[in-house]
Structure formats: C-alpha cells, structure tokens
C-alpha cells in the first residue's frame, strides 16, 4: 500500500477467516439445549440501532448483526460482509456481503439493506454513525446485489473499526423505509439476520429468543433457545447462578465480592477476555450549561475531592484501575502526559474558594446510572465528597429508560456514564468532546455541552492523518487540552469478569465478547 494507507493497513484482517477458526475450538459441538443468562438492568428496547445501552446490545446482539466483527487482537473479522477491499488512497471501501442470508421474516438480505442502514437509518438515528457519515462519507452505493461501496471525502483511519454490532447494526429496509424509525412496531418485535429470533418478552421476568432455522451459517446455531432472565436484585442474581438457574454472569451482573466467591465454585470458568474492543472507561458527566459546572475551577476541585483509588478498591472490589485520561490505557494513542488530579481535599476547597462560587447556594441533582448497587454506592460516596465542599446534593434515582431520557434531553446536573472506546479514539472517545456532537436524543454524545474549537480541530486532524506519528502527536495534544479543561470527571477503567458454567463452550471468542453472535456457542452434555 501507498503511504496514505499506512494506518489502515494494520486493520485489515484476512477476509476468509471465520469466527469459528478464530476461536480455535477443538471439541465437536453438541446440538440443542437452552442457555440461561441475565439482562441487567432490563433493557428499554432491543432495537440496537436506536439504543446502544449494554443490556440492549447483549440481547440484541443475537438478533442483529454488523458487517464486521473484531478479534481479541482487534484484527478485522467477517460477519455480514465476507470480504472487503481498501483503495490505495484510503478513500474507497468495497464490501462483499454473504450469500443466502435471510431476514427473520423470510425476506432476502441484500446490499440495499446495507445502503439503507448506512445512508438513512443510522445517519438519522445513531450518533456515532451520524458523525462519521456527515464528516467523512461522500457516497454509499450498491453497484451489484452483493456489493457495497463507501467513498470518503478524506481518509479516516478508523473506518474499518466502525462496523461491529453496536456501531453498525444492519436493519431491514423493507421494514423501516418510509416509516418512523422510533415508533415502528418492529422495535418491539425485532427482525434481524442473527442466529436467534425474537419469541417473547415478559416484562420483569424474561426475554426469550429461539433458534433461527434459516440461519445463513450451515449447521448453526447449535443452541435451541436463549433466555435472558430479569432479576433486579444483585443478591438474587448471585443465588440464581449458584443454584444453576442461570449459566452465565456477565460483567456487572453481580457485586465484586460475589465475583470472587462465585469464581471459586466447582464447575465454573471465568474470563476477562471479550472487552478488547470496548475498554470501558467510567466518568462523571456534568452539565456545563449551568452553574456550578460552567466554572472550570469547580470541576477541578471536584476531581481533587474524589479518591479514585478508594472507589476502585472499596466500591468495585479491585475490578478496575484509576483513569488518568479520556483515553483508556488500552486504547490506541493513549498518553499519560496530561493534567492530573490526585486526591487532595484541601486543594479542592482552595479551588472552590478561588472560583468565586458559593457552594451553599447550589443544590446538585446527582443521578446514578441504574446498573446496580455498586453504582448506587459510588453515588453515595460522590455525594459525601461534594457535601464536604459545601454543596447540597440530592440523589435522583431513575430506571434505565429514565436515565437515558434525562441525559439525552440534557435534564441533569451530574451523572455517571461509561464509554466504550471501540478500538480507536476517533470512534469511542471523540464523540464525547466534539462540539458538532452536542445533540439531543442519545446519552452517548457530548451531553455535557463541552466546546473547544482547538479540540475539534485536533480530533479531525488525528482521525484524518495518514501518518501514525502525526496522529499520535495530535491525540497527545488533545488529551492535554481536555484534561486541563476537565470536560468530564474520569474515574476508572472497568475490568469486567464473565462467569460461566464449564459446560458452556465458545461463549467468548472475539473482542466484543458476549455481544458477539452466539451461533457457535454450545452446551456440553
């Protein structure tokens, strides 16, 4: 490849490599069986193109599929696309789609579905794809029924990372074209191409998926059905696993101390694999449109008032490491040459005094993310620390849908969030800081209202760079600026543990872990 494709070249895997081969499975799968899991919390919907919260991806990942997937080493793997080519100048991407694929309603899948998904549905409904499409894409065409061509306005080195399930779930054109995407009845009974079909959702109890008999991979899926159990109480979820009611616990399903205990049970396997694509980083998100968070000194003070080591050790039981940057330490171009905020309550109070803000005049609404008791305990700790600075704090508890709506409509003072990094800062990080991504309708954009034209320019320069050194320099500078501005309050990098019965085989095979299609998962008898 020419110089213009140097950053792209490292991303292109072998198009003929199958996920089964990547897994390296040696045992012969046993057909049949039911896999029981937990959806925590209960997702607001299963339409991945409209909602990318963790529980939605977990369940929806068995119904919908992306064009590509990614290995634990972040090499590109096939999914609905079986082959791809990148032009020498890095401006044209050509995908060849799989043959014989059908939607769950029996209609044939074609390249037109991919074009519709990219150019219409996701451009309107998906914040990450909207940014990519509007900033980089010149045209999306289908010159033949099995070919899709993306032409870019400028090079975008992260483009091949933008096609996994949560970034690019392919949706059926015949269901959504001409209809209101957000009110379409199919959102409640989703139709995809994945290995399992939607059967039933009994609210508060379970979501039931059944085997797709017309699945496009011969001999798959191996399992007959999936149940995602709704168990609101963390202690009850641990008991459900211990008693064998459920076979799998994903990261966050149980408390950290329960992870330690359950991992030691006989007949149980654990892994921290399957998060390589995501590298989730937890942060405080404050609304910078209003006082006191419009004052940078206040934001710096709050950072100094939070002991992130304490949070990791005592709230999350060691399942993480303190964050120092907007980039996770596992994300490309991470730099620790940034402004840091060690725990120092005296320094925090000094900064509050310098800010001119009178804390006693402000009542802050603190909205925990409703993903379990560990998040609630972290909220209590942050409340305590803010009160030590003189602020009045009210904790506002909401469910998953309420949290998403409040953040999407900017109806919040301070909350917690966590970002998936998606292998490249242009995809997973920039969206939280670009002024062009200050949009309503999603909880995973620049919801805090941060604006810095220099940061905008550096993100664009880095993402369009054709030379790795140029990208590295731009990303290093952007990390310095954002940490000095304290655009968000970075807390820690999550370390998630998946716990499963020994009988569950091939569950975590790729860099997207349990969100991957479970077509090759089987249960030993």
mmCIF file with all atom_site columns, C-alpha atoms in Angstrom, residues 291-467:
data_model
loop_
_atom_site.group_PDB
_atom_site.id
_atom_site.type_symbol
_atom_site.label_atom_id
_atom_site.label_alt_id
_atom_site.label_comp_id
_atom_site.label_asym_id
_atom_site.label_entity_id
_atom_site.label_seq_id
_atom_site.pdbx_PDB_ins_code
_atom_site.Cartn_x
_atom_site.Cartn_y
_atom_site.Cartn_z
_atom_site.occupancy
_atom_site.B_iso_or_equiv
_atom_site.pdbx_formal_charge
_atom_site.auth_seq_id
_atom_site.auth_comp_id
_atom_site.auth_asym_id
_atom_site.auth_atom_id
_atom_site.pdbx_PDB_model_num
ATOM 1   C CA . UNK A 1 291 ? -23.665 26.670 37.394 1.00 0.00 ? 291 UNK A CA 1
ATOM 2   C CA . UNK A 1 292 ? -21.625 25.490 39.151 1.00 0.00 ? 292 UNK A CA 1
ATOM 3   C CA . UNK A 1 293 ? -20.281 23.174 36.421 1.00 0.00 ? 293 UNK A CA 1
ATOM 4   C CA . UNK A 1 294 ? -19.709 26.018 33.962 1.00 0.00 ? 294 UNK A CA 1
ATOM 5   C CA . UNK A 1 295 ? -16.764 27.010 36.170 1.00 0.00 ? 295 UNK A CA 1
ATOM 6   C CA . UNK A 1 296 ? -13.543 25.137 35.381 1.00 0.00 ? 296 UNK A CA 1
ATOM 7   C CA . UNK A 1 297 ? -12.122 25.673 38.864 1.00 0.00 ? 297 UNK A CA 1
ATOM 8   C CA . UNK A 1 298 ? -15.176 23.949 40.357 1.00 0.00 ? 298 UNK A CA 1
ATOM 9   C CA . UNK A 1 299 ? -14.683 20.998 38.038 1.00 0.00 ? 299 UNK A CA 1
ATOM 10  C CA . UNK A 1 300 ? -11.013 20.783 39.020 1.00 0.00 ? 300 UNK A CA 1
ATOM 11  C CA . UNK A 1 301 ? -11.993 20.988 42.677 1.00 0.00 ? 301 UNK A CA 1
ATOM 12  C CA . UNK A 1 302 ? -14.410 18.089 42.349 1.00 0.00 ? 302 UNK A CA 1
ATOM 13  C CA . UNK A 1 303 ? -11.717 15.979 40.694 1.00 0.00 ? 303 UNK A CA 1
ATOM 14  C CA . UNK A 1 304 ? -9.373  16.621 43.619 1.00 0.00 ? 304 UNK A CA 1
ATOM 15  C CA . UNK A 1 305 ? -12.176 15.771 46.066 1.00 0.00 ? 305 UNK A CA 1
ATOM 16  C CA . UNK A 1 306 ? -12.696 12.280 44.619 1.00 0.00 ? 306 UNK A CA 1
ATOM 17  C CA . UNK A 1 307 ? -10.398 9.451  45.709 1.00 0.00 ? 307 UNK A CA 1
ATOM 18  C CA . UNK A 1 308 ? -10.438 7.192  42.655 1.00 0.00 ? 308 UNK A CA 1
ATOM 19  C CA . UNK A 1 309 ? -8.225  4.586  44.308 1.00 0.00 ? 309 UNK A CA 1
ATOM 20  C CA . UNK A 1 310 ? -10.811 4.317  47.072 1.00 0.00 ? 310 UNK A CA 1
ATOM 21  C CA . UNK A 1 311 ? -13.598 3.844  44.513 1.00 0.00 ? 311 UNK A CA 1
ATOM 22  C CA . UNK A 1 312 ? -11.744 1.033  42.732 1.00 0.00 ? 312 UNK A CA 1
ATOM 23  C CA . UNK A 1 313 ? -10.702 -0.760 45.923 1.00 0.00 ? 313 UNK A CA 1
ATOM 24  C CA . UNK A 1 314 ? -13.765 -0.360 48.112 1.00 0.00 ? 314 UNK A CA 1
ATOM 25  C CA . UNK A 1 315 ? -16.717 0.129  45.781 1.00 0.00 ? 315 UNK A CA 1
ATOM 26  C CA . UNK A 1 316 ? -15.649 -2.064 42.861 1.00 0.00 ? 316 UNK A CA 1
ATOM 27  C CA . UNK A 1 317 ? -13.528 -4.567 44.837 1.00 0.00 ? 317 UNK A CA 1
ATOM 28  C CA . UNK A 1 318 ? -10.469 -4.044 42.679 1.00 0.00 ? 318 UNK A CA 1
ATOM 29  C CA . UNK A 1 319 ? -12.219 -4.644 39.339 1.00 0.00 ? 319 UNK A CA 1
ATOM 30  C CA . UNK A 1 320 ? -10.640 -1.666 37.602 1.00 0.00 ? 320 UNK A CA 1
ATOM 31  C CA . UNK A 1 321 ? -7.817  0.862  37.658 1.00 0.00 ? 321 UNK A CA 1
ATOM 32  C CA . UNK A 1 322 ? -7.969  4.638  38.168 1.00 0.00 ? 322 UNK A CA 1
ATOM 33  C CA . UNK A 1 323 ? -8.260  6.606  34.934 1.00 0.00 ? 323 UNK A CA 1
ATOM 34  C CA . UNK A 1 324 ? -5.883  9.447  34.121 1.00 0.00 ? 324 UNK A CA 1
ATOM 35  C CA . UNK A 1 325 ? -7.024  10.373 30.612 1.00 0.00 ? 325 UNK A CA 1
ATOM 36  C CA . UNK A 1 326 ? -10.112 10.441 28.384 1.00 0.00 ? 326 UNK A CA 1
ATOM 37  C CA . UNK A 1 327 ? -8.423  7.515  26.601 1.00 0.00 ? 327 UNK A CA 1
ATOM 38  C CA . UNK A 1 328 ? -8.317  4.118  28.267 1.00 0.00 ? 328 UNK A CA 1
ATOM 39  C CA . UNK A 1 329 ? -4.754  2.901  28.716 1.00 0.00 ? 329 UNK A CA 1
ATOM 40  C CA . UNK A 1 330 ? -5.533  0.061  26.278 1.00 0.00 ? 330 UNK A CA 1
ATOM 41  C CA . UNK A 1 331 ? -6.772  2.412  23.543 1.00 0.00 ? 331 UNK A CA 1
ATOM 42  C CA . UNK A 1 332 ? -4.564  3.450  20.631 1.00 0.00 ? 332 UNK A CA 1
ATOM 43  C CA . UNK A 1 333 ? -2.616  6.698  21.172 1.00 0.00 ? 333 UNK A CA 1
ATOM 44  C CA . UNK A 1 334 ? -3.138  6.781  24.952 1.00 0.00 ? 334 UNK A CA 1
ATOM 45  C CA . UNK A 1 335 ? -0.891  9.312  26.715 1.00 0.00 ? 335 UNK A CA 1
ATOM 46  C CA . UNK A 1 336 ? -0.358  9.907  30.427 1.00 0.00 ? 336 UNK A CA 1
ATOM 47  C CA . UNK A 1 337 ? 1.304   13.291 29.779 1.00 0.00 ? 337 UNK A CA 1
ATOM 48  C CA . UNK A 1 338 ? -1.809  15.119 30.995 1.00 0.00 ? 338 UNK A CA 1
ATOM 49  C CA . UNK A 1 339 ? -3.111  17.265 33.835 1.00 0.00 ? 339 UNK A CA 1
ATOM 50  C CA . UNK A 1 340 ? -3.684  15.046 36.857 1.00 0.00 ? 340 UNK A CA 1
ATOM 51  C CA . UNK A 1 341 ? -5.925  15.439 39.878 1.00 0.00 ? 341 UNK A CA 1
ATOM 52  C CA . UNK A 1 342 ? -4.650  13.449 42.882 1.00 0.00 ? 342 UNK A CA 1
ATOM 53  C CA . UNK A 1 343 ? -6.971  13.161 45.847 1.00 0.00 ? 343 UNK A CA 1
ATOM 54  C CA . UNK A 1 344 ? -6.441  16.324 47.918 1.00 0.00 ? 344 UNK A CA 1
ATOM 55  C CA . UNK A 1 345 ? -9.451  17.671 49.792 1.00 0.00 ? 345 UNK A CA 1
ATOM 56  C CA . UNK A 1 346 ? -7.585  20.762 50.999 1.00 0.00 ? 346 UNK A CA 1
ATOM 57  C CA . UNK A 1 347 ? -6.629  21.612 47.407 1.00 0.00 ? 347 UNK A CA 1
ATOM 58  C CA . UNK A 1 348 ? -10.247 21.053 46.347 1.00 0.00 ? 348 UNK A CA 1
ATOM 59  C CA . UNK A 1 349 ? -11.546 23.523 48.956 1.00 0.00 ? 349 UNK A CA 1
ATOM 60  C CA . UNK A 1 350 ? -8.889  26.030 47.936 1.00 0.00 ? 350 UNK A CA 1
ATOM 61  C CA . UNK A 1 351 ? -10.034 25.829 44.303 1.00 0.00 ? 351 UNK A CA 1
ATOM 62  C CA . UNK A 1 352 ? -13.663 26.309 45.338 1.00 0.00 ? 352 UNK A CA 1
ATOM 63  C CA . UNK A 1 353 ? -12.647 29.488 47.177 1.00 0.00 ? 353 UNK A CA 1
ATOM 64  C CA . UNK A 1 354 ? -10.762 30.724 44.106 1.00 0.00 ? 354 UNK A CA 1
ATOM 65  C CA . UNK A 1 355 ? -13.720 30.016 41.836 1.00 0.00 ? 355 UNK A CA 1
ATOM 66  C CA . UNK A 1 356 ? -15.966 32.590 43.468 1.00 0.00 ? 356 UNK A CA 1
ATOM 67  C CA . UNK A 1 357 ? -18.767 30.010 43.650 1.00 0.00 ? 357 UNK A CA 1
ATOM 68  C CA . UNK A 1 358 ? -20.721 29.752 46.919 1.00 0.00 ? 358 UNK A CA 1
ATOM 69  C CA . UNK A 1 359 ? -21.462 26.024 47.272 1.00 0.00 ? 359 UNK A CA 1
ATOM 70  C CA . UNK A 1 360 ? -24.182 26.504 49.872 1.00 0.00 ? 360 UNK A CA 1
ATOM 71  C CA . UNK A 1 361 ? -26.257 28.298 47.238 1.00 0.00 ? 361 UNK A CA 1
ATOM 72  C CA . UNK A 1 362 ? -26.304 25.253 44.937 1.00 0.00 ? 362 UNK A CA 1
ATOM 73  C CA . UNK A 1 363 ? -28.350 22.073 45.242 1.00 0.00 ? 363 UNK A CA 1
ATOM 74  C CA . UNK A 1 364 ? -26.918 19.468 42.876 1.00 0.00 ? 364 UNK A CA 1
ATOM 75  C CA . UNK A 1 365 ? -29.054 16.652 41.457 1.00 0.00 ? 365 UNK A CA 1
ATOM 76  C CA . UNK A 1 366 ? -26.894 13.526 41.315 1.00 0.00 ? 366 UNK A CA 1
ATOM 77  C CA . UNK A 1 367 ? -28.366 10.845 39.015 1.00 0.00 ? 367 UNK A CA 1
ATOM 78  C CA . UNK A 1 368 ? -26.706 7.414  39.341 1.00 0.00 ? 368 UNK A CA 1
ATOM 79  C CA . UNK A 1 369 ? -26.634 5.162  36.306 1.00 0.00 ? 369 UNK A CA 1
ATOM 80  C CA . UNK A 1 370 ? -29.167 2.441  37.257 1.00 0.00 ? 370 UNK A CA 1
ATOM 81  C CA . UNK A 1 371 ? -26.964 -0.594 36.722 1.00 0.00 ? 371 UNK A CA 1
ATOM 82  C CA . UNK A 1 372 ? -26.761 -1.968 40.243 1.00 0.00 ? 372 UNK A CA 1
ATOM 83  C CA . UNK A 1 373 ? -25.821 -1.378 43.855 1.00 0.00 ? 373 UNK A CA 1
ATOM 84  C CA . UNK A 1 374 ? -22.149 -0.666 43.130 1.00 0.00 ? 374 UNK A CA 1
ATOM 85  C CA . UNK A 1 375 ? -23.211 2.361  41.094 1.00 0.00 ? 375 UNK A CA 1
ATOM 86  C CA . UNK A 1 376 ? -25.513 3.405  43.934 1.00 0.00 ? 376 UNK A CA 1
ATOM 87  C CA . UNK A 1 377 ? -22.684 3.140  46.463 1.00 0.00 ? 377 UNK A CA 1
ATOM 88  C CA . UNK A 1 378 ? -20.431 5.201  44.213 1.00 0.00 ? 378 UNK A CA 1
ATOM 89  C CA . UNK A 1 379 ? -23.170 7.837  44.070 1.00 0.00 ? 379 UNK A CA 1
ATOM 90  C CA . UNK A 1 380 ? -23.330 7.912  47.861 1.00 0.00 ? 380 UNK A CA 1
ATOM 91  C CA . UNK A 1 381 ? -19.561 8.363  48.030 1.00 0.00 ? 381 UNK A CA 1
ATOM 92  C CA . UNK A 1 382 ? -19.550 11.206 45.476 1.00 0.00 ? 382 UNK A CA 1
ATOM 93  C CA . UNK A 1 383 ? -22.459 12.854 47.318 1.00 0.00 ? 383 UNK A CA 1
ATOM 94  C CA . UNK A 1 384 ? -20.428 12.722 50.531 1.00 0.00 ? 384 UNK A CA 1
ATOM 95  C CA . UNK A 1 385 ? -17.397 14.299 48.861 1.00 0.00 ? 385 UNK A CA 1
ATOM 96  C CA . UNK A 1 386 ? -19.429 17.063 47.204 1.00 0.00 ? 386 UNK A CA 1
ATOM 97  C CA . UNK A 1 387 ? -21.029 17.861 50.547 1.00 0.00 ? 387 UNK A CA 1
ATOM 98  C CA . UNK A 1 388 ? -17.555 18.207 52.063 1.00 0.00 ? 388 UNK A CA 1
ATOM 99  C CA . UNK A 1 389 ? -17.034 21.016 49.543 1.00 0.00 ? 389 UNK A CA 1
ATOM 100 C CA . UNK A 1 390 ? -20.207 22.698 50.822 1.00 0.00 ? 390 UNK A CA 1
ATOM 101 C CA . UNK A 1 391 ? -22.694 21.702 48.119 1.00 0.00 ? 391 UNK A CA 1
ATOM 102 C CA . UNK A 1 392 ? -26.170 20.376 48.821 1.00 0.00 ? 392 UNK A CA 1
ATOM 103 C CA . UNK A 1 393 ? -26.721 17.099 46.963 1.00 0.00 ? 393 UNK A CA 1
ATOM 104 C CA . UNK A 1 394 ? -29.927 15.230 46.170 1.00 0.00 ? 394 UNK A CA 1
ATOM 105 C CA . UNK A 1 395 ? -29.640 11.739 44.675 1.00 0.00 ? 395 UNK A CA 1
ATOM 106 C CA . UNK A 1 396 ? -32.173 11.261 41.883 1.00 0.00 ? 396 UNK A CA 1
ATOM 107 C CA . UNK A 1 397 ? -32.838 7.551  41.259 1.00 0.00 ? 397 UNK A CA 1
ATOM 108 C CA . UNK A 1 398 ? -34.234 6.533  37.847 1.00 0.00 ? 398 UNK A CA 1
ATOM 109 C CA . UNK A 1 399 ? -34.598 3.350  35.805 1.00 0.00 ? 399 UNK A CA 1
ATOM 110 C CA . UNK A 1 400 ? -32.560 2.624  32.666 1.00 0.00 ? 400 UNK A CA 1
ATOM 111 C CA . UNK A 1 401 ? -35.063 4.315  30.360 1.00 0.00 ? 401 UNK A CA 1
ATOM 112 C CA . UNK A 1 402 ? -35.344 7.340  32.625 1.00 0.00 ? 402 UNK A CA 1
ATOM 113 C CA . UNK A 1 403 ? -31.571 7.725  32.840 1.00 0.00 ? 403 UNK A CA 1
ATOM 114 C CA . UNK A 1 404 ? -31.235 7.545  29.062 1.00 0.00 ? 404 UNK A CA 1
ATOM 115 C CA . UNK A 1 405 ? -34.025 10.063 28.505 1.00 0.00 ? 405 UNK A CA 1
ATOM 116 C CA . UNK A 1 406 ? -32.798 12.562 31.094 1.00 0.00 ? 406 UNK A CA 1
ATOM 117 C CA . UNK A 1 407 ? -29.247 12.507 29.762 1.00 0.00 ? 407 UNK A CA 1
ATOM 118 C CA . UNK A 1 408 ? -30.443 12.603 26.148 1.00 0.00 ? 408 UNK A CA 1
ATOM 119 C CA . UNK A 1 409 ? -32.551 15.690 26.866 1.00 0.00 ? 409 UNK A CA 1
ATOM 120 C CA . UNK A 1 410 ? -29.812 17.351 28.966 1.00 0.00 ? 410 UNK A CA 1
ATOM 121 C CA . UNK A 1 411 ? -32.112 17.254 32.026 1.00 0.00 ? 411 UNK A CA 1
ATOM 122 C CA . UNK A 1 412 ? -29.389 16.553 34.585 1.00 0.00 ? 412 UNK A CA 1
ATOM 123 C CA . UNK A 1 413 ? -26.800 18.217 36.794 1.00 0.00 ? 413 UNK A CA 1
ATOM 124 C CA . UNK A 1 414 ? -24.315 15.372 37.275 1.00 0.00 ? 414 UNK A CA 1
ATOM 125 C CA . UNK A 1 415 ? -24.463 11.671 36.499 1.00 0.00 ? 415 UNK A CA 1
ATOM 126 C CA . UNK A 1 416 ? -22.215 8.697  35.829 1.00 0.00 ? 416 UNK A CA 1
ATOM 127 C CA . UNK A 1 417 ? -21.592 7.232  32.414 1.00 0.00 ? 417 UNK A CA 1
ATOM 128 C CA . UNK A 1 418 ? -19.085 4.950  30.772 1.00 0.00 ? 418 UNK A CA 1
ATOM 129 C CA . UNK A 1 419 ? -17.787 4.976  27.253 1.00 0.00 ? 419 UNK A CA 1
ATOM 130 C CA . UNK A 1 420 ? -16.843 2.108  25.003 1.00 0.00 ? 420 UNK A CA 1
ATOM 131 C CA . UNK A 1 421 ? -13.646 3.102  23.210 1.00 0.00 ? 421 UNK A CA 1
ATOM 132 C CA . UNK A 1 422 ? -14.212 0.916  20.108 1.00 0.00 ? 422 UNK A CA 1
ATOM 133 C CA . UNK A 1 423 ? -10.542 0.310  19.446 1.00 0.00 ? 423 UNK A CA 1
ATOM 134 C CA . UNK A 1 424 ? -9.816  3.832  18.228 1.00 0.00 ? 424 UNK A CA 1
ATOM 135 C CA . UNK A 1 425 ? -10.324 7.289  19.804 1.00 0.00 ? 425 UNK A CA 1
ATOM 136 C CA . UNK A 1 426 ? -11.924 8.590  16.622 1.00 0.00 ? 426 UNK A CA 1
ATOM 137 C CA . UNK A 1 427 ? -14.865 6.255  17.284 1.00 0.00 ? 427 UNK A CA 1
ATOM 138 C CA . UNK A 1 428 ? -15.199 5.840  21.022 1.00 0.00 ? 428 UNK A CA 1
ATOM 139 C CA . UNK A 1 429 ? -13.679 8.964  22.549 1.00 0.00 ? 429 UNK A CA 1
ATOM 140 C CA . UNK A 1 430 ? -14.130 11.927 20.221 1.00 0.00 ? 430 UNK A CA 1
ATOM 141 C CA . UNK A 1 431 ? -17.938 11.678 20.325 1.00 0.00 ? 431 UNK A CA 1
ATOM 142 C CA . UNK A 1 432 ? -17.973 12.943 23.928 1.00 0.00 ? 432 UNK A CA 1
ATOM 143 C CA . UNK A 1 433 ? -15.979 16.104 23.184 1.00 0.00 ? 433 UNK A CA 1
ATOM 144 C CA . UNK A 1 434 ? -16.717 17.280 19.632 1.00 0.00 ? 434 UNK A CA 1
ATOM 145 C CA . UNK A 1 435 ? -18.901 20.381 19.580 1.00 0.00 ? 435 UNK A CA 1
ATOM 146 C CA . UNK A 1 436 ? -20.578 19.020 16.442 1.00 0.00 ? 436 UNK A CA 1
ATOM 147 C CA . UNK A 1 437 ? -21.825 16.128 18.585 1.00 0.00 ? 437 UNK A CA 1
ATOM 148 C CA . UNK A 1 438 ? -23.741 18.301 21.057 1.00 0.00 ? 438 UNK A CA 1
ATOM 149 C CA . UNK A 1 439 ? -27.018 16.679 20.113 1.00 0.00 ? 439 UNK A CA 1
ATOM 150 C CA . UNK A 1 440 ? -30.149 15.518 21.878 1.00 0.00 ? 440 UNK A CA 1
ATOM 151 C CA . UNK A 1 441 ? -31.646 12.059 21.537 1.00 0.00 ? 441 UNK A CA 1
ATOM 152 C CA . UNK A 1 442 ? -28.758 9.926  22.815 1.00 0.00 ? 442 UNK A CA 1
ATOM 153 C CA . UNK A 1 443 ? -26.980 9.520  26.175 1.00 0.00 ? 443 UNK A CA 1
ATOM 154 C CA . UNK A 1 444 ? -23.648 8.775  24.462 1.00 0.00 ? 444 UNK A CA 1
ATOM 155 C CA . UNK A 1 445 ? -22.774 12.058 22.754 1.00 0.00 ? 445 UNK A CA 1
ATOM 156 C CA . UNK A 1 446 ? -21.377 15.376 24.020 1.00 0.00 ? 446 UNK A CA 1
ATOM 157 C CA . UNK A 1 447 ? -24.186 15.626 26.561 1.00 0.00 ? 447 UNK A CA 1
ATOM 158 C CA . UNK A 1 448 ? -22.177 17.820 28.914 1.00 0.00 ? 448 UNK A CA 1
ATOM 159 C CA . UNK A 1 449 ? -22.057 20.635 26.329 1.00 0.00 ? 449 UNK A CA 1
ATOM 160 C CA . UNK A 1 450 ? -18.253 20.935 26.138 1.00 0.00 ? 450 UNK A CA 1
ATOM 161 C CA . UNK A 1 451 ? -16.948 23.242 23.407 1.00 0.00 ? 451 UNK A CA 1
ATOM 162 C CA . UNK A 1 452 ? -13.342 23.880 22.401 1.00 0.00 ? 452 UNK A CA 1
ATOM 163 C CA . UNK A 1 453 ? -12.619 24.664 18.714 1.00 0.00 ? 453 UNK A CA 1
ATOM 164 C CA . UNK A 1 454 ? -8.966  23.629 19.134 1.00 0.00 ? 454 UNK A CA 1
ATOM 165 C CA . UNK A 1 455 ? -10.063 20.203 20.385 1.00 0.00 ? 455 UNK A CA 1
ATOM 166 C CA . UNK A 1 456 ? -12.444 19.847 17.437 1.00 0.00 ? 456 UNK A CA 1
ATOM 167 C CA . UNK A 1 457 ? -9.615  20.621 15.036 1.00 0.00 ? 457 UNK A CA 1
ATOM 168 C CA . UNK A 1 458 ? -7.169  18.210 16.666 1.00 0.00 ? 458 UNK A CA 1
ATOM 169 C CA . UNK A 1 459 ? -9.638  15.300 16.670 1.00 0.00 ? 459 UNK A CA 1
ATOM 170 C CA . UNK A 1 460 ? -10.336 15.860 12.980 1.00 0.00 ? 460 UNK A CA 1
ATOM 171 C CA . UNK A 1 461 ? -6.623  16.168 12.190 1.00 0.00 ? 461 UNK A CA 1
ATOM 172 C CA . UNK A 1 462 ? -5.774  12.961 14.051 1.00 0.00 ? 462 UNK A CA 1
ATOM 173 C CA . UNK A 1 463 ? -8.585  10.907 12.522 1.00 0.00 ? 463 UNK A CA 1
ATOM 174 C CA . UNK A 1 464 ? -7.689  12.053 9.006  1.00 0.00 ? 464 UNK A CA 1
ATOM 175 C CA . UNK A 1 465 ? -3.948  11.550 9.447  1.00 0.00 ? 465 UNK A CA 1
ATOM 176 C CA . UNK A 1 466 ? -2.222  9.215  7.021  1.00 0.00 ? 466 UNK A CA 1
ATOM 177 C CA . UNK A 1 467 ? 0.921   9.087  9.132  1.00 0.00 ? 467 UNK A CA 1
#
